[in-house]
Each structure stands twice: as C-alpha cells, then as structure tokens.
Short mmCIF file of C-alpha atoms in Angstrom, two decimals:
data_model
loop_
_atom_site.label_atom_id
_atom_site.label_comp_id
_atom_site.label_asym_id
_atom_site.label_seq_id
_atom_site.Cartn_x
_atom_site.Cartn_y
_atom_site.Cartn_z
CA UNK A 1 -49.77 -134.08 -14.51
CA UNK A 2 -52.46 -131.54 -15.24
CA UNK A 3 -55.65 -132.82 -16.80
CA UNK A 4 -57.69 -131.34 -19.60
CA UNK A 5 -60.97 -132.53 -18.08
CA UNK A 6 -63.05 -130.91 -15.39
CA UNK A 7 -62.15 -127.32 -14.63
CA UNK A 8 -61.03 -126.32 -18.12
CA UNK A 9 -63.58 -124.32 -20.07
CA UNK A 10 -62.38 -126.15 -23.20
CA UNK A 11 -61.65 -129.62 -21.79
CA UNK A 12 -64.30 -131.85 -23.37
CA UNK A 13 -62.52 -132.56 -26.64
CA UNK A 14 -59.23 -133.54 -24.99
CA UNK A 15 -58.48 -136.85 -23.25
CA UNK A 16 -54.73 -136.73 -22.57
CA UNK A 17 -52.79 -134.97 -19.88
CA UNK A 18 -51.26 -131.54 -20.39
CA UNK A 19 -47.55 -131.10 -19.92
CA UNK A 20 -47.15 -129.02 -16.70
CA UNK A 21 -44.71 -126.72 -18.49
CA UNK A 22 -47.34 -126.11 -21.17
CA UNK A 23 -49.93 -125.59 -18.43
CA UNK A 24 -47.87 -122.77 -16.96
CA UNK A 25 -46.91 -121.43 -20.38
CA UNK A 26 -50.56 -121.24 -21.42
CA UNK A 27 -51.92 -119.67 -18.24
CA UNK A 28 -52.56 -115.94 -17.86
CA UNK A 29 -54.08 -115.85 -14.35
CA UNK A 30 -50.85 -114.43 -12.92
CA UNK A 31 -51.50 -111.10 -14.63
CA UNK A 32 -55.10 -111.08 -15.86
CA UNK A 33 -56.42 -111.57 -12.33
CA UNK A 34 -56.29 -107.80 -11.98
CA UNK A 35 -59.39 -107.72 -14.22
CA UNK A 36 -61.41 -109.62 -11.62
CA UNK A 37 -63.89 -106.78 -11.08
CA UNK A 38 -64.44 -106.24 -14.80
CA UNK A 39 -64.97 -109.98 -15.30
CA UNK A 40 -67.60 -110.07 -12.57
CA UNK A 41 -69.28 -106.94 -13.90
CA UNK A 42 -69.51 -108.45 -17.38
CA UNK A 43 -70.82 -111.78 -16.10
CA UNK A 44 -73.56 -110.13 -14.04
CA UNK A 45 -74.75 -108.25 -17.12
CA UNK A 46 -74.58 -111.39 -19.26
CA UNK A 47 -76.71 -113.49 -16.92
CA UNK A 48 -79.40 -110.80 -17.09
CA UNK A 49 -79.37 -111.13 -20.88
CA UNK A 50 -79.59 -114.93 -20.50
CA UNK A 51 -82.63 -114.56 -18.27
CA UNK A 52 -84.32 -112.24 -20.77
CA UNK A 53 -83.67 -114.87 -23.48
CA UNK A 54 -85.21 -117.58 -21.21
CA UNK A 55 -81.90 -119.46 -21.04
CA UNK A 56 -81.82 -119.28 -17.24
CA UNK A 57 -84.72 -118.96 -14.83
CA UNK A 58 -85.16 -115.91 -12.66
CA UNK A 59 -84.14 -117.95 -9.62
CA UNK A 60 -81.01 -119.19 -11.38
CA UNK A 61 -80.17 -115.62 -12.34
CA UNK A 62 -80.53 -114.53 -8.72
CA UNK A 63 -78.29 -117.38 -7.55
CA UNK A 64 -75.65 -116.42 -10.08
CA UNK A 65 -75.85 -112.71 -9.20
CA UNK A 66 -75.54 -113.43 -5.47
CA UNK A 67 -72.67 -115.81 -6.15
CA UNK A 68 -70.89 -113.18 -8.19
CA UNK A 69 -71.39 -110.65 -5.40
CA UNK A 70 -69.82 -113.12 -2.97
CA UNK A 71 -66.86 -113.61 -5.33
CA UNK A 72 -66.51 -109.83 -5.64
CA UNK A 73 -66.24 -109.50 -1.85
CA UNK A 74 -63.64 -112.28 -1.71
CA UNK A 75 -61.47 -110.53 -4.27
CA UNK A 76 -61.97 -107.16 -2.56
CA UNK A 77 -61.01 -108.56 0.85
CA UNK A 78 -58.07 -110.52 -0.55
CA UNK A 79 -59.48 -113.89 0.47
CA UNK A 80 -60.13 -115.31 -3.01
CA UNK A 81 -58.01 -118.45 -3.43
CA UNK A 82 -56.51 -119.05 -6.88
CA UNK A 83 -56.06 -122.74 -7.65
CA UNK A 84 -53.53 -124.41 -9.93
CA UNK A 85 -56.30 -125.32 -12.36
CA UNK A 86 -57.33 -121.65 -12.79
CA UNK A 87 -55.98 -120.90 -16.25
CA UNK A 88 -57.25 -117.34 -16.34
CA UNK A 89 -59.54 -114.93 -14.49
CA UNK A 90 -62.61 -116.24 -16.34
CA UNK A 91 -61.91 -119.83 -15.32
CA UNK A 92 -61.16 -118.82 -11.75
CA UNK A 93 -64.38 -116.87 -11.27
CA UNK A 94 -66.56 -119.54 -12.92
CA UNK A 95 -64.89 -122.31 -10.92
CA UNK A 96 -65.55 -120.42 -7.68
CA UNK A 97 -69.14 -119.71 -8.73
CA UNK A 98 -69.76 -123.42 -9.18
CA UNK A 99 -68.32 -124.08 -5.71
CA UNK A 100 -70.77 -121.55 -4.27
CA UNK A 101 -74.03 -122.28 -6.13
CA UNK A 102 -73.58 -125.63 -7.85
CA UNK A 103 -74.53 -126.68 -11.37
CA UNK A 104 -76.43 -123.50 -12.20
CA UNK A 105 -73.04 -121.84 -12.62
CA UNK A 106 -72.52 -123.91 -15.77
CA UNK A 107 -75.28 -121.98 -17.53
CA UNK A 108 -73.45 -118.65 -17.26
CA UNK A 109 -71.22 -119.40 -20.24
CA UNK A 110 -74.15 -120.22 -22.56
CA UNK A 111 -73.41 -118.68 -25.94
CA UNK A 112 -70.42 -116.85 -24.53
CA UNK A 113 -66.81 -117.48 -25.53
CA UNK A 114 -63.70 -116.42 -23.77
CA UNK A 115 -62.98 -114.61 -27.04
CA UNK A 116 -65.73 -112.05 -26.49
CA UNK A 117 -65.45 -112.27 -22.69
CA UNK A 118 -61.78 -111.32 -22.48
CA UNK A 119 -61.98 -108.35 -24.80
CA UNK A 120 -65.05 -107.14 -22.88
CA UNK A 121 -63.11 -107.39 -19.63
CA UNK A 122 -60.18 -105.54 -21.16
CA UNK A 123 -62.36 -102.73 -22.48
CA UNK A 124 -64.10 -102.33 -19.13
CA UNK A 125 -60.77 -102.30 -17.28
CA UNK A 126 -59.09 -99.90 -19.70
CA UNK A 127 -62.06 -97.55 -19.76
CA UNK A 128 -61.71 -97.03 -16.01
CA UNK A 129 -57.93 -96.74 -16.20
CA UNK A 130 -58.16 -94.05 -18.87
CA UNK A 131 -60.33 -91.96 -16.54
CA UNK A 132 -57.73 -92.27 -13.77
CA UNK A 133 -54.81 -91.45 -16.08
CA UNK A 134 -56.65 -88.46 -17.50
CA UNK A 135 -57.09 -87.17 -13.96
CA UNK A 136 -53.36 -87.49 -13.29
CA UNK A 137 -52.54 -85.81 -16.58
CA UNK A 138 -54.85 -82.89 -15.91
CA UNK A 139 -53.36 -82.47 -12.43
CA UNK A 140 -49.89 -82.24 -13.96
CA UNK A 141 -51.09 -79.64 -16.48
CA UNK A 142 -52.82 -77.69 -13.70
CA UNK A 143 -49.61 -77.67 -11.66
CA UNK A 144 -47.67 -76.38 -14.66
CA UNK A 145 -50.22 -73.68 -15.43
CA UNK A 146 -50.23 -72.36 -11.87
CA UNK A 147 -46.45 -72.33 -11.77
CA UNK A 148 -46.37 -70.44 -15.06
CA UNK A 149 -48.79 -67.89 -13.65
CA UNK A 150 -46.76 -67.23 -10.51
CA UNK A 151 -43.36 -66.99 -12.25
CA UNK A 152 -44.32 -65.02 -15.35
CA UNK A 153 -41.67 -62.31 -14.84
CA UNK A 154 -38.69 -64.67 -15.06
CA UNK A 155 -36.70 -64.60 -18.30
CA UNK A 156 -34.18 -67.15 -19.54
CA UNK A 157 -32.47 -68.11 -22.79
CA UNK A 158 -34.52 -70.09 -25.25
CA UNK A 159 -32.50 -72.75 -27.07
CA UNK A 160 -32.45 -74.35 -30.50
CA UNK A 161 -29.86 -77.03 -31.29
CA UNK A 162 -28.89 -76.60 -27.61
CA UNK A 163 -27.49 -73.20 -28.56
CA UNK A 164 -28.72 -69.93 -27.10
CA UNK A 165 -31.32 -68.54 -29.46
CA UNK A 166 -33.70 -65.86 -28.13
CA UNK A 167 -34.87 -64.63 -24.72
CA UNK A 168 -38.17 -66.15 -23.58
CA UNK A 169 -40.23 -66.24 -20.42
CA UNK A 170 -39.77 -69.19 -18.08
CA UNK A 171 -43.57 -69.43 -18.08
CA UNK A 172 -43.53 -69.71 -21.86
CA UNK A 173 -41.21 -72.70 -21.59
CA UNK A 174 -43.48 -74.38 -19.01
CA UNK A 175 -46.56 -73.80 -21.14
CA UNK A 176 -44.87 -75.24 -24.23
CA UNK A 177 -44.84 -78.60 -22.44
CA UNK A 178 -48.32 -78.08 -20.99
CA UNK A 179 -49.60 -77.60 -24.56
CA UNK A 180 -48.16 -80.98 -25.60
CA UNK A 181 -49.69 -82.67 -22.57
CA UNK A 182 -53.04 -81.06 -23.35
CA UNK A 183 -52.95 -82.79 -26.72
CA UNK A 184 -52.13 -86.04 -24.94
CA UNK A 185 -55.20 -85.67 -22.76
CA UNK A 186 -57.41 -84.93 -25.76
CA UNK A 187 -55.95 -87.94 -27.55
CA UNK A 188 -56.69 -90.11 -24.52
CA UNK A 189 -60.32 -88.97 -24.57
CA UNK A 190 -60.56 -89.95 -28.23
CA UNK A 191 -59.14 -93.39 -27.46
CA UNK A 192 -61.68 -93.83 -24.65
CA UNK A 193 -64.46 -93.30 -27.18
CA UNK A 194 -63.16 -96.20 -29.27
CA UNK A 195 -62.55 -98.37 -26.19
CA UNK A 196 -66.17 -97.86 -25.16
CA UNK A 197 -67.61 -100.34 -27.69
CA UNK A 198 -69.36 -103.54 -26.56
CA UNK A 199 -67.97 -106.84 -27.98
CA UNK A 200 -69.92 -109.13 -25.63
CA UNK A 201 -72.48 -111.19 -27.51
CA UNK A 202 -70.13 -111.92 -30.42
CA UNK A 203 -69.38 -115.47 -29.27
CA UNK A 204 -66.18 -117.08 -30.51
CA UNK A 205 -66.33 -115.66 -34.04
CA UNK A 206 -69.78 -116.22 -35.61
CA UNK A 207 -71.99 -114.41 -33.12
CA UNK A 208 -74.55 -115.53 -30.54
CA UNK A 209 -77.30 -118.02 -31.56
CA UNK A 210 -79.56 -117.50 -28.53
CA UNK A 211 -81.14 -114.16 -29.34
CA UNK A 212 -79.09 -112.40 -26.70
CA UNK A 213 -80.12 -108.75 -26.39
CA UNK A 214 -76.87 -106.89 -27.01
CA UNK A 215 -78.54 -103.54 -26.47
CA UNK A 216 -79.42 -104.71 -22.95
CA UNK A 217 -75.76 -105.67 -22.45
CA UNK A 218 -74.66 -102.28 -23.74
CA UNK A 219 -76.90 -100.47 -21.29
CA UNK A 220 -75.96 -102.69 -18.34
CA UNK A 221 -72.24 -102.22 -18.96
CA UNK A 222 -72.58 -98.55 -19.95
CA UNK A 223 -70.89 -98.92 -23.33
CA UNK A 224 -71.38 -96.20 -25.91
CA UNK A 225 -72.10 -98.51 -28.83
CA UNK A 226 -72.25 -102.15 -29.95
CA UNK A 227 -69.57 -103.73 -32.14
CA UNK A 228 -70.46 -104.03 -35.83
CA UNK A 229 -69.03 -107.45 -36.75
CA UNK A 230 -68.44 -110.49 -34.56
CA UNK A 231 -65.31 -111.65 -36.41
CA UNK A 232 -63.74 -108.26 -35.88
CA UNK A 233 -65.05 -107.74 -32.35
CA UNK A 234 -63.38 -110.81 -30.85
CA UNK A 235 -59.99 -110.24 -32.46
CA UNK A 236 -59.40 -106.54 -32.92
CA UNK A 237 -57.01 -104.95 -30.45
CA UNK A 238 -56.78 -101.53 -32.07
CA UNK A 239 -57.71 -99.99 -28.73
CA UNK A 240 -54.73 -101.65 -27.05
CA UNK A 241 -52.36 -100.55 -29.81
CA UNK A 242 -53.74 -97.01 -29.63
CA UNK A 243 -53.31 -96.96 -25.86
CA UNK A 244 -49.72 -98.14 -26.16
CA UNK A 245 -49.03 -95.51 -28.81
CA UNK A 246 -50.64 -92.88 -26.60
CA UNK A 247 -48.31 -93.86 -23.77
CA UNK A 248 -45.34 -93.76 -26.15
CA UNK A 249 -46.18 -90.29 -27.43
CA UNK A 250 -47.03 -88.88 -24.01
CA UNK A 251 -43.74 -90.21 -22.67
CA UNK A 252 -41.94 -88.66 -25.65
CA UNK A 253 -43.28 -85.30 -24.49
CA UNK A 254 -42.44 -85.98 -20.85
CA UNK A 255 -38.98 -87.25 -21.79
CA UNK A 256 -38.29 -84.02 -23.66
CA UNK A 257 -39.33 -81.97 -20.64
CA UNK A 258 -37.26 -84.18 -18.34
CA UNK A 259 -34.20 -83.80 -20.58
CA UNK A 260 -34.50 -80.00 -20.48
CA UNK A 261 -34.82 -80.03 -16.70
CA UNK A 262 -31.87 -82.41 -16.31
CA UNK A 263 -29.73 -79.96 -18.29
CA UNK A 264 -31.13 -76.94 -16.44
CA UNK A 265 -30.37 -78.60 -13.07
CA UNK A 266 -26.70 -79.22 -13.89
CA UNK A 267 -24.10 -76.95 -12.32
CA UNK A 268 -23.12 -75.77 -15.80
CA UNK A 269 -26.59 -74.21 -16.09
CA UNK A 270 -27.90 -73.97 -12.53
CA UNK A 271 -31.31 -72.72 -13.69
CA UNK A 272 -33.27 -74.97 -11.33
CA UNK A 273 -32.71 -77.02 -8.19
CA UNK A 274 -34.68 -80.22 -7.73
CA UNK A 275 -36.28 -80.99 -4.39
CA UNK A 276 -34.49 -83.60 -2.30
CA UNK A 277 -37.74 -85.57 -2.43
CA UNK A 278 -37.12 -86.23 -6.13
CA UNK A 279 -33.33 -86.61 -6.13
CA UNK A 280 -30.80 -89.17 -4.95
CA UNK A 281 -27.12 -89.17 -4.08
CA UNK A 282 -24.04 -91.16 -4.98
CA UNK A 283 -22.76 -94.14 -3.00
CA UNK A 284 -19.21 -92.88 -3.58
CA UNK A 285 -19.30 -89.13 -4.24
CA UNK A 286 -20.96 -87.27 -1.35
CA UNK A 287 -21.31 -83.99 -3.27
CA UNK A 288 -23.61 -85.50 -5.90
CA UNK A 289 -27.31 -84.73 -6.21
CA UNK A 290 -28.67 -86.77 -9.06
CA UNK A 291 -31.92 -86.02 -10.95
CA UNK A 292 -33.00 -89.65 -10.82
CA UNK A 293 -36.71 -88.82 -10.99
CA UNK A 294 -36.22 -87.09 -14.35
CA UNK A 295 -33.82 -89.72 -15.65
CA UNK A 296 -36.34 -92.47 -14.85
CA UNK A 297 -39.13 -90.54 -16.57
CA UNK A 298 -36.86 -90.29 -19.61
CA UNK A 299 -36.04 -94.00 -19.47
CA UNK A 300 -39.65 -95.14 -19.17
CA UNK A 301 -40.27 -93.82 -22.67
CA UNK A 302 -38.08 -96.60 -24.07
CA UNK A 303 -39.91 -99.18 -21.98
CA UNK A 304 -43.33 -98.24 -23.34
CA UNK A 305 -41.99 -97.79 -26.89
CA UNK A 306 -40.83 -101.40 -26.69
CA UNK A 307 -44.23 -102.61 -25.53
CA UNK A 308 -45.94 -100.71 -28.35
CA UNK A 309 -43.58 -101.87 -31.09
CA UNK A 310 -43.59 -105.47 -29.87
CA UNK A 311 -47.36 -105.70 -29.71
CA UNK A 312 -47.88 -104.16 -33.14
CA UNK A 313 -45.43 -106.69 -34.57
CA UNK A 314 -47.46 -109.45 -32.93
CA UNK A 315 -50.63 -108.14 -34.57
CA UNK A 316 -48.91 -107.81 -37.92
CA UNK A 317 -48.28 -111.56 -38.16
CA UNK A 318 -51.81 -112.75 -37.37
CA UNK A 319 -54.51 -114.11 -39.69
CA UNK A 320 -58.14 -113.12 -39.17
CA UNK A 321 -60.12 -113.65 -35.94
CA UNK A 322 -58.85 -114.76 -32.55
CA UNK A 323 -55.42 -116.33 -32.09
CA UNK A 324 -53.65 -117.14 -28.83
CA UNK A 325 -50.96 -114.60 -29.70
CA UNK A 326 -53.44 -112.00 -28.48
CA UNK A 327 -52.78 -113.14 -24.93
CA UNK A 328 -49.76 -110.81 -25.17
CA UNK A 329 -52.13 -107.82 -25.19
CA UNK A 330 -52.78 -107.73 -21.46
CA UNK A 331 -49.25 -107.54 -20.08
CA UNK A 332 -48.44 -104.74 -22.52
CA UNK A 333 -51.60 -102.86 -21.59
CA UNK A 334 -51.09 -103.32 -17.84
CA UNK A 335 -47.43 -102.35 -17.98
CA UNK A 336 -48.14 -99.21 -19.98
CA UNK A 337 -50.87 -98.19 -17.55
CA UNK A 338 -48.72 -98.86 -14.47
CA UNK A 339 -45.82 -96.93 -15.97
CA UNK A 340 -47.99 -93.94 -16.82
CA UNK A 341 -49.55 -93.95 -13.34
CA UNK A 342 -46.10 -93.60 -11.78
CA UNK A 343 -44.61 -91.19 -14.31
CA UNK A 344 -47.47 -88.68 -14.23
CA UNK A 345 -47.51 -88.53 -10.44
CA UNK A 346 -43.73 -88.19 -10.17
CA UNK A 347 -43.67 -85.51 -12.87
CA UNK A 348 -46.30 -83.53 -10.96
CA UNK A 349 -44.22 -83.79 -7.82
CA UNK A 350 -41.07 -82.63 -9.61
CA UNK A 351 -42.76 -79.61 -11.21
CA UNK A 352 -44.52 -78.55 -8.02
CA UNK A 353 -41.39 -78.69 -5.82
CA UNK A 354 -38.45 -77.58 -7.98
CA UNK A 355 -36.80 -74.25 -7.15
CA UNK A 356 -36.14 -71.71 -9.89
CA UNK A 357 -32.79 -69.89 -9.74
CA UNK A 358 -33.84 -66.60 -11.31
CA UNK A 359 -30.39 -65.00 -11.08
CA UNK A 360 -28.75 -67.84 -12.97
CA UNK A 361 -31.35 -67.60 -15.71
CA UNK A 362 -30.87 -63.83 -16.00
CA UNK A 363 -27.07 -64.10 -16.06
CA UNK A 364 -27.28 -66.62 -18.89
CA UNK A 365 -28.90 -64.03 -21.15
CA UNK A 366 -26.39 -62.48 -23.54
CA UNK A 367 -26.58 -59.62 -26.07
CA UNK A 368 -25.82 -61.90 -29.03
CA UNK A 369 -29.25 -63.45 -28.43
CA UNK A 370 -30.69 -60.12 -29.60
CA UNK A 371 -29.12 -60.29 -33.07
CA UNK A 372 -32.53 -61.10 -34.53
CA UNK A 373 -33.95 -58.08 -32.71
CA UNK A 374 -31.28 -55.98 -34.44
CA UNK A 375 -32.57 -57.24 -37.79
CA UNK A 376 -36.14 -56.44 -36.72
CA UNK A 377 -34.97 -52.91 -35.85
CA UNK A 378 -33.87 -52.44 -39.46
CA UNK A 379 -37.07 -54.01 -40.80
CA UNK A 380 -39.09 -51.44 -38.87
CA UNK A 381 -37.07 -48.77 -40.68
CA UNK A 382 -38.08 -50.17 -44.06
CA UNK A 383 -35.30 -52.63 -44.90
CA UNK A 384 -36.34 -56.04 -46.34
CA UNK A 385 -35.82 -58.78 -43.76
CA UNK A 386 -33.40 -60.83 -45.82
CA UNK A 387 -31.14 -57.80 -46.21
CA UNK A 388 -31.57 -56.90 -42.54
CA UNK A 389 -30.60 -60.44 -41.57
CA UNK A 390 -27.36 -60.07 -43.49
CA UNK A 391 -26.61 -56.66 -41.93
CA UNK A 392 -27.19 -58.05 -38.44
CA UNK A 393 -24.81 -60.91 -39.23
CA UNK A 394 -22.14 -58.40 -40.23
CA UNK A 395 -22.55 -56.62 -36.89
CA UNK A 396 -22.13 -59.93 -35.05
CA UNK A 397 -19.03 -60.70 -37.09
CA UNK A 398 -17.58 -57.25 -36.36
CA UNK A 399 -18.13 -57.74 -32.63
CA UNK A 400 -16.41 -61.13 -32.75
CA UNK A 401 -13.49 -59.64 -34.70
CA UNK A 402 -13.09 -56.85 -32.12
CA UNK A 403 -13.59 -59.31 -29.24
CA UNK A 404 -16.41 -57.24 -27.79
CA UNK A 405 -20.07 -57.90 -27.08
CA UNK A 406 -22.43 -57.12 -29.93
CA UNK A 407 -24.11 -54.35 -27.91
CA UNK A 408 -20.69 -52.71 -27.44
CA UNK A 409 -20.17 -52.03 -31.14
CA UNK A 410 -19.97 -48.19 -31.45
CA UNK A 411 -22.77 -46.39 -33.27
CA UNK A 412 -20.24 -45.06 -35.77
CA UNK A 413 -19.25 -48.58 -36.73
CA UNK A 414 -22.90 -49.60 -37.02
CA UNK A 415 -23.59 -46.68 -39.33
CA UNK A 416 -20.72 -47.71 -41.58
CA UNK A 417 -22.53 -51.02 -42.03
CA UNK A 418 -25.94 -49.36 -42.55
CA UNK A 419 -27.01 -45.69 -42.41
CA UNK A 420 -30.35 -46.78 -40.94
CA UNK A 421 -28.74 -47.29 -37.55
CA UNK A 422 -29.47 -44.36 -35.24
CA UNK A 423 -29.08 -43.63 -31.54
CA UNK A 424 -32.37 -45.40 -30.73
CA UNK A 425 -30.66 -48.69 -31.57
CA UNK A 426 -29.64 -48.80 -27.91
CA UNK A 427 -33.22 -49.80 -27.07
CA UNK A 428 -32.65 -53.09 -28.85
CA UNK A 429 -30.31 -54.29 -26.09
CA UNK A 430 -33.06 -54.85 -23.53
CA UNK A 431 -34.25 -58.38 -22.79
CA UNK A 432 -37.66 -57.35 -21.50
CA UNK A 433 -38.25 -55.23 -24.59
CA UNK A 434 -37.24 -58.24 -26.66
CA UNK A 435 -39.78 -60.66 -25.20
CA UNK A 436 -42.49 -58.02 -25.16
CA UNK A 437 -42.37 -57.54 -28.93
CA UNK A 438 -43.72 -61.06 -29.54
CA UNK A 439 -47.37 -60.08 -29.16
CA UNK A 440 -48.89 -62.34 -31.81
CA UNK A 441 -51.03 -65.11 -30.28
CA UNK A 442 -48.86 -67.88 -28.85
CA UNK A 443 -45.83 -65.64 -28.32
CA UNK A 444 -43.68 -65.02 -25.27
CA UNK A 445 -44.92 -61.48 -24.51
CA UNK A 446 -46.55 -61.22 -21.09
CA UNK A 447 -50.01 -60.61 -22.57
CA UNK A 448 -49.69 -63.71 -24.75
CA UNK A 449 -48.48 -65.89 -21.92
CA UNK A 450 -51.39 -64.72 -19.77
CA UNK A 451 -53.74 -65.58 -22.62
CA UNK A 452 -52.27 -69.09 -22.83
CA UNK A 453 -52.72 -69.48 -19.07
CA UNK A 454 -56.34 -68.43 -19.33
CA UNK A 455 -57.02 -70.78 -22.22
CA UNK A 456 -55.55 -73.72 -20.33
CA UNK A 457 -57.42 -72.81 -17.14
CA UNK A 458 -60.68 -72.60 -19.08
CA UNK A 459 -59.95 -75.97 -20.69
CA UNK A 460 -59.19 -77.55 -17.30
CA UNK A 461 -62.39 -76.13 -15.89
CA UNK A 462 -64.36 -77.57 -18.79
CA UNK A 463 -62.73 -80.98 -18.33
CA UNK A 464 -63.55 -81.05 -14.62
CA UNK A 465 -67.18 -79.96 -15.03
#
C-alpha cells in the first residue's frame, strides 16, 4: 500500500495508507513530466528569491542551483528515474534534489504551493510552445503566399453553396485561407501576451508571507507582468481555455481548406492532384488514391473542439480558487499543442507539393457564371442594378428554355428583353475580363491579388524581424 508520509509534499496531516488505485488516479506524472524543464527553470528563480529574502543562505542557494542543473541534465539525457512515489513533476524533481544535496532541498518549497508552482510551469511551457506553433503557422502562410504568386494566372470557378458562382483566380482562393490563418497567428500572439503573466509568489491562495520579491521572479523568468490577485492567480486557467479555443478556430479554418481540397482532388473535379507523400491507397481497391492527410486535418478539428468544450465545462462547475479538477488542464493543453504541431506541418507539406490541373479548372468555367457580369453590363449603361438583375435572369431563363448556353442567345433575342443590349455585349463572355473588373481592394483582379501578396509578405517580414 502507498503511504502518505515521506515523499508526499502534503503528507504530514495524513496517517493512513492510500488506496493504490487512488494513488494512480491522483497522479499526473505520466503527462506533466513533459514540463520538467519549466519546473526546473521556475525553481531556480524561486531559490534566488528565497536567498534575497534571507530564507536560504548563499551556499544553500548554490547547492540547490547545482542540484537543479544536475537534474536538468538527467532529464535531457533521458536518465532521470521516475519512482512510484512521484505524484507529479514537482514531487519528482524535489525528491531527486533531496537525493542529490540532502536536507537543504526541503527549503526550496518555503512559501511556495503547488498551486502557484503548477500554473507557473504551465505558463512557461505554453509560452515556448506558442512561439513554436507561430513559426509553423507563419511557414504555412509563407508557402501559400509563394504558391499564390507563382500561379496567379490560373482561373477556376468560385463556389457558393457548392454551386458554381463566379470566376476567380486560383491565387485568390489560396489567399482567402491565408487571410484566415493570418488572423489565427495574430490571435495566438494576443494569447501569448496573457500567458506571459507571473503567478509564482501567490502561494496556495492567500499570497506569500516571506516578503518574496515577485519583481525579481518576473525578471528571472522573463514574464511581462505580475498577477494582480493571489486567489485568481492560482486558479484561473483562462489562458488554457483561450489556447484551446485558438486551436479550435484555427482547425476550423484548416478544416474548411481541407474540405475544399478534398473536393477539388476528386475525379469529379480533378482540379488538383495530391502528392503521393500525403496520400494513401486502399487495401482492396488498387485504383484508389485517398486524401488521408486532408481528411485527418479535417478530423482533428473535432478532437480539439472536444478538448475545448470539455475543459470549459469543467471550469464552469468550479467554486473559487484551486480545485483538483484543474488537473484536467494539462492533458487538454498538451493534446491541443501536439495536434496543432502535426496539423500545421502536414498542411504545409500538402500545399507545397500538390499539383494544379490548370486545364481542368479552365474547362469547369461556364458562361452561366457570367450572368452577374451581364447585369453589370446593363448597370454600366445606366440601368438600376435590381432591374438589371431581373433582366439577366430572364436571359438565363431564355437560354435554358432554348437548351443553349447563355452566351449563345442571339443579340436579337437579347434586344427583345432590353434595348440596352448592343453588339459589345460579346465582351461580357470572357473569363479574364470578368475577374479583371474586380479592382476594388481585396478583389480577384490581378492587381488586387498582387496587392494581397505584398501585404502578406510585408506582414511575414515584420513577424520574422
């Protein structure tokens, strides 16, 4: 039977044995061990604050710092041995420190609670992870921007309701998703600002009674600010919820892009061909080439949504300050981060290697997609748009009645519908002319697409500087 005495950071009040099932149920070392570096980093800063407050001697501080460095190397080399009594990463590191330097290790926890220690570790860990994820996200955007630049002349149907709508540039489609991902990166930067707040020095709930210099801790750990209220600091997990929501929203955007590409890669469309490196086959049907990379990106959205929703529901049921329910924060945070690591790298690979089938895109363009252009033609001749919209609809209906394409309706028939139709109406039936008329900022005209490319390149340059 496990015992509550000895290695437990909380064992003094308890005298009975702990049920081994409860021991396992209560432990978090299996997953929170990945914060080993953050835990050591925080402890090294804290012992410096203890020394400044005359709670440890300079020699004791040096012993603790050297011991922590030794523990760091053990974790880095993979030689750190986790014992059954190690409930969490904090217990494991402190237990090992005591083995290395003796009783002086017991002073490290003076005035510190696992409540402020764990959220400090989490903030340190997540702060670094956000920087890595932002790098992956920017690389994906960069890949999309460069592809848009090199394939700017390719046109394809734009869709609403999965119905052909208007001609657009392939580059315009790519940049529509890059724009969403740009917002995701900006949102991630905003979250990092709120993650970068120091909770250490808040104790369990009431604060620290030993005149610990929290500004020193802030500087040592490179936090941007110090938490305002100790009750809030030890229990708030807004930053975790925000991170999970960020992952959910970013994956919503990536899922939408993946869904488009899955459709475009089907034989019914044939607009793109995925690289073999990001496709798989069928165990039964040898002709199959499945877009598994994109389907998995799409599916991961549901995984992270579930983590986000589940964690917010956990928070919703809690009273004030720290409760053990908050142990659920780490697995959700880790899983979201791991998922986003994989998804962003795979998405970059897919975008950089897919082949565009320009002919298929061109052949999918049809004159009925220019019905709006026909209305614009009449507007330019002075007709109110609402009336022009109705006239264009009549032309489409006439073409359907005669079983001909809308651009095959004779001029004489057009003039019976409206006398404003003249021989220059033939210029409407040109897909390049169509896309080139959308010259307002953000449009699909070549000049506008080039402007979007420049704006995103400038933004990427600013982010990397």
